[in-house]
Amino acid sequence: MRFFGIGSGGYGKVEVAGEITHEAELCGYGVFGDNIRDIRVQKGLSQQQVAEHIGTSLTQVRRWEAGQTAPSIDNAALLARFYNVSLDRLCGLQDRPDLDLEGLDEKQIEALKAVVEGFKR
């Protein structure tokens, strides 16, 4: 199955075995908006702070969070970097939350890294 570019409604054509069969929602505005709002609130940021950091207007951030519009791929990438999450997470394609290391000291972060490395072996 291959996905084609996202259209204006957040939909793209799905090709299965060489045939385009239907349109499927890849990253709906509502899911994206809910996720960026939830992450922003979790991090204690205002919509204005987000807008200023990524270089857009407060109105635009409000529209994204309300699910009225979706950001360009460039702005989505800026949001992902700013929030330190993947685009998959913002689109709801990742079912596990990202690990938030804010507030941990260097010793705690190193201990977590050691645990992760232990699982890789």
PDB file of C-alpha atoms in Angstrom:
ATOM      1  CA  MET A   1       0.000   0.000   0.000  1.00  0.00           C
ATOM      2  CA  ARG A   2       1.360   3.421  -0.916  1.00  0.00           C
ATOM      3  CA  PHE A   3       0.136   6.823   0.147  1.00  0.00           C
ATOM      4  CA  PHE A   4       0.116   9.799  -2.147  1.00  0.00           C
ATOM      5  CA  GLY A   5       0.379  13.457  -1.149  1.00  0.00           C
ATOM      6  CA  ILE A   6      -1.978  14.978   1.340  1.00  0.00           C
ATOM      7  CA  GLY A   7      -4.723  17.012  -0.288  1.00  0.00           C
ATOM      8  CA  SER A   8      -6.507  20.084   0.980  1.00  0.00           C
ATOM      9  CA  GLY A   9      -8.733  18.025   3.259  1.00  0.00           C
ATOM     10  CA  GLY A  10      -5.922  15.972   4.726  1.00  0.00           C
ATOM     11  CA  TYR A  11      -6.747  13.062   2.426  1.00  0.00           C
ATOM     12  CA  GLY A  12      -4.630  11.172  -0.071  1.00  0.00           C
ATOM     13  CA  LYS A  13      -5.163   8.459  -2.636  1.00  0.00           C
ATOM     14  CA  VAL A  14      -4.323   4.925  -1.561  1.00  0.00           C
ATOM     15  CA  GLU A  15      -2.827   2.549  -4.105  1.00  0.00           C
ATOM     16  CA  VAL A  16      -3.117  -1.177  -3.470  1.00  0.00           C
ATOM     17  CA  ALA A  17      -1.552  -3.598  -5.967  1.00  0.00           C
ATOM     18  CA  GLY A  18      -1.258  -0.865  -8.583  1.00  0.00           C
ATOM     19  CA  GLU A  19      -4.857   0.352  -8.342  1.00  0.00           C
ATOM     20  CA  ILE A  20      -6.032   3.510  -6.667  1.00  0.00           C
ATOM     21  CA  THR A  21      -8.898   2.218  -4.573  1.00  0.00           C
ATOM     22  CA  HIS A  22     -10.147   5.030  -2.359  1.00  0.00           C
ATOM     23  CA  GLU A  23      -9.156   8.070  -0.405  1.00  0.00           C
ATOM     24  CA  ALA A  24      -7.920   7.630   3.135  1.00  0.00           C
ATOM     25  CA  GLU A  25      -7.375  10.172   5.841  1.00  0.00           C
ATOM     26  CA  LEU A  26      -3.641  10.400   6.434  1.00  0.00           C
ATOM     27  CA  CYS A  27      -3.437  13.132   9.030  1.00  0.00           C
ATOM     28  CA  GLY A  28      -6.775  14.754   9.707  1.00  0.00           C
ATOM     29  CA  TYR A  29      -6.905  18.359  10.819  1.00  0.00           C
ATOM     30  CA  GLY A  30      -8.769  17.421  14.012  1.00  0.00           C
ATOM     31  CA  VAL A  31      -6.252  14.809  15.131  1.00  0.00           C
ATOM     32  CA  PHE A  32      -3.340  17.096  14.354  1.00  0.00           C
ATOM     33  CA  GLY A  33      -4.980  20.040  16.116  1.00  0.00           C
ATOM     34  CA  ASP A  34      -5.817  18.007  19.211  1.00  0.00           C
ATOM     35  CA  ASN A  35      -2.262  16.697  19.402  1.00  0.00           C
ATOM     36  CA  ILE A  36      -0.502  20.045  19.033  1.00  0.00           C
ATOM     37  CA  ARG A  37      -2.856  21.594  21.607  1.00  0.00           C
ATOM     38  CA  ASP A  38      -2.354  18.736  24.091  1.00  0.00           C
ATOM     39  CA  ILE A  39       1.438  18.879  23.762  1.00  0.00           C
ATOM     40  CA  ARG A  40       1.470  22.689  24.048  1.00  0.00           C
ATOM     41  CA  VAL A  41      -0.641  22.586  27.216  1.00  0.00           C
ATOM     42  CA  GLN A  42       1.477  19.749  28.658  1.00  0.00           C
ATOM     43  CA  LYS A  43       4.585  21.885  28.159  1.00  0.00           C
ATOM     44  CA  GLY A  44       2.917  24.938  29.732  1.00  0.00           C
ATOM     45  CA  LEU A  45       3.186  27.111  26.628  1.00  0.00           C
ATOM     46  CA  SER A  46       0.763  29.710  25.298  1.00  0.00           C
ATOM     47  CA  GLN A  47      -0.446  29.783  21.710  1.00  0.00           C
ATOM     48  CA  GLN A  48       1.336  33.129  21.356  1.00  0.00           C
ATOM     49  CA  GLN A  49       4.667  31.602  22.426  1.00  0.00           C
ATOM     50  CA  VAL A  50       4.281  28.844  19.842  1.00  0.00           C
ATOM     51  CA  ALA A  51       3.361  31.340  17.116  1.00  0.00           C
ATOM     52  CA  GLU A  52       6.376  33.518  17.884  1.00  0.00           C
ATOM     53  CA  HIS A  53       8.775  30.585  17.989  1.00  0.00           C
ATOM     54  CA  ILE A  54       7.792  29.174  14.599  1.00  0.00           C
ATOM     55  CA  GLY A  55       7.218  32.566  12.958  1.00  0.00           C
ATOM     56  CA  THR A  56       3.482  32.531  12.334  1.00  0.00           C
ATOM     57  CA  SER A  57       0.438  34.349  13.661  1.00  0.00           C
ATOM     58  CA  LEU A  58      -1.547  33.596  16.786  1.00  0.00           C
ATOM     59  CA  THR A  59      -4.649  33.267  14.589  1.00  0.00           C
ATOM     60  CA  GLN A  60      -2.954  30.570  12.535  1.00  0.00           C
ATOM     61  CA  VAL A  61      -2.002  28.530  15.626  1.00  0.00           C
ATOM     62  CA  ARG A  62      -5.584  28.849  16.888  1.00  0.00           C
ATOM     63  CA  ARG A  63      -6.931  27.574  13.557  1.00  0.00           C
ATOM     64  CA  TRP A  64      -4.555  24.598  13.587  1.00  0.00           C
ATOM     65  CA  GLU A  65      -5.503  23.653  17.137  1.00  0.00           C
ATOM     66  CA  ALA A  66      -9.220  24.027  16.354  1.00  0.00           C
ATOM     67  CA  GLY A  67      -8.825  21.695  13.370  1.00  0.00           C
ATOM     68  CA  GLN A  68      -9.955  24.387  10.925  1.00  0.00           C
ATOM     69  CA  THR A  69      -6.781  24.275   8.835  1.00  0.00           C
ATOM     70  CA  ALA A  70      -3.519  22.368   8.755  1.00  0.00           C
ATOM     71  CA  PRO A  71      -0.024  23.848   8.706  1.00  0.00           C
ATOM     72  CA  SER A  72       2.285  23.517   5.740  1.00  0.00           C
ATOM     73  CA  ILE A  73       4.728  20.630   5.958  1.00  0.00           C
ATOM     74  CA  ASP A  74       7.437  23.179   6.832  1.00  0.00           C
ATOM     75  CA  ASN A  75       5.421  24.560   9.750  1.00  0.00           C
ATOM     76  CA  ALA A  76       4.470  21.043  10.865  1.00  0.00           C
ATOM     77  CA  ALA A  77       8.182  20.178  10.941  1.00  0.00           C
ATOM     78  CA  LEU A  78       8.919  23.347  12.949  1.00  0.00           C
ATOM     79  CA  LEU A  79       6.191  22.380  15.437  1.00  0.00           C
ATOM     80  CA  ALA A  80       7.586  18.853  15.749  1.00  0.00           C
ATOM     81  CA  ARG A  81      11.097  20.194  16.379  1.00  0.00           C
ATOM     82  CA  PHE A  82       9.866  22.814  18.832  1.00  0.00           C
ATOM     83  CA  TYR A  83       7.855  20.234  20.796  1.00  0.00           C
ATOM     84  CA  ASN A  84      10.617  17.616  20.429  1.00  0.00           C
ATOM     85  CA  VAL A  85       8.229  15.012  18.988  1.00  0.00           C
ATOM     86  CA  SER A  86       7.923  13.230  15.651  1.00  0.00           C
ATOM     87  CA  LEU A  87       5.553  14.199  12.857  1.00  0.00           C
ATOM     88  CA  ASP A  88       4.039  10.733  13.331  1.00  0.00           C
ATOM     89  CA  ARG A  89       3.135  11.717  16.877  1.00  0.00           C
ATOM     90  CA  LEU A  90       1.562  14.983  15.738  1.00  0.00           C
ATOM     91  CA  CYS A  91      -0.504  13.124  13.126  1.00  0.00           C
ATOM     92  CA  GLY A  92      -1.610  10.470  15.592  1.00  0.00           C
ATOM     93  CA  LEU A  93       0.274   7.711  13.781  1.00  0.00           C
ATOM     94  CA  GLN A  94       2.299   6.797  16.845  1.00  0.00           C
ATOM     95  CA  ASP A  95       0.466   5.055  19.647  1.00  0.00           C
ATOM     96  CA  ARG A  96       2.998   5.601  22.399  1.00  0.00           C
ATOM     97  CA  PRO A  97       3.748   8.994  23.909  1.00  0.00           C
ATOM     98  CA  ASP A  98       7.210  10.446  23.529  1.00  0.00           C
ATOM     99  CA  LEU A  99       9.452  10.392  26.543  1.00  0.00           C
ATOM    100  CA  ASP A 100       9.618  13.865  28.063  1.00  0.00           C
ATOM    101  CA  LEU A 101      13.052  14.466  29.589  1.00  0.00           C
ATOM    102  CA  GLU A 102      12.340  18.027  30.711  1.00  0.00           C
ATOM    103  CA  GLY A 103      13.112  18.575  34.358  1.00  0.00           C
ATOM    104  CA  LEU A 104      15.525  15.647  34.595  1.00  0.00           C
ATOM    105  CA  ASP A 105      19.134  16.263  35.507  1.00  0.00           C
ATOM    106  CA  GLU A 106      22.060  14.860  33.524  1.00  0.00           C
ATOM    107  CA  LYS A 107      22.512  11.911  35.889  1.00  0.00           C
ATOM    108  CA  GLN A 108      18.864  10.856  35.469  1.00  0.00           C
ATOM    109  CA  ILE A 109      19.069  11.169  31.682  1.00  0.00           C
ATOM    110  CA  GLU A 110      22.242   9.050  31.597  1.00  0.00           C
ATOM    111  CA  ALA A 111      20.531   6.393  33.743  1.00  0.00           C
ATOM    112  CA  LEU A 112      17.612   6.254  31.298  1.00  0.00           C
ATOM    113  CA  LYS A 113      20.009   5.967  28.355  1.00  0.00           C
ATOM    114  CA  ALA A 114      21.738   3.035  30.074  1.00  0.00           C
ATOM    115  CA  VAL A 115      18.395   1.264  30.531  1.00  0.00           C
ATOM    116  CA  VAL A 116      17.519   1.784  26.861  1.00  0.00           C
ATOM    117  CA  GLU A 117      20.931   0.495  25.758  1.00  0.00           C
ATOM    118  CA  GLY A 118      20.390  -2.581  27.950  1.00  0.00           C
ATOM    119  CA  PHE A 119      17.198  -3.388  26.051  1.00  0.00           C
ATOM    120  CA  LYS A 120      18.996  -3.080  22.703  1.00  0.00           C
ATOM    121  CA  ARG A 121      21.424  -5.903  23.552  1.00  0.00           C
TER     122      ARG A 121
END
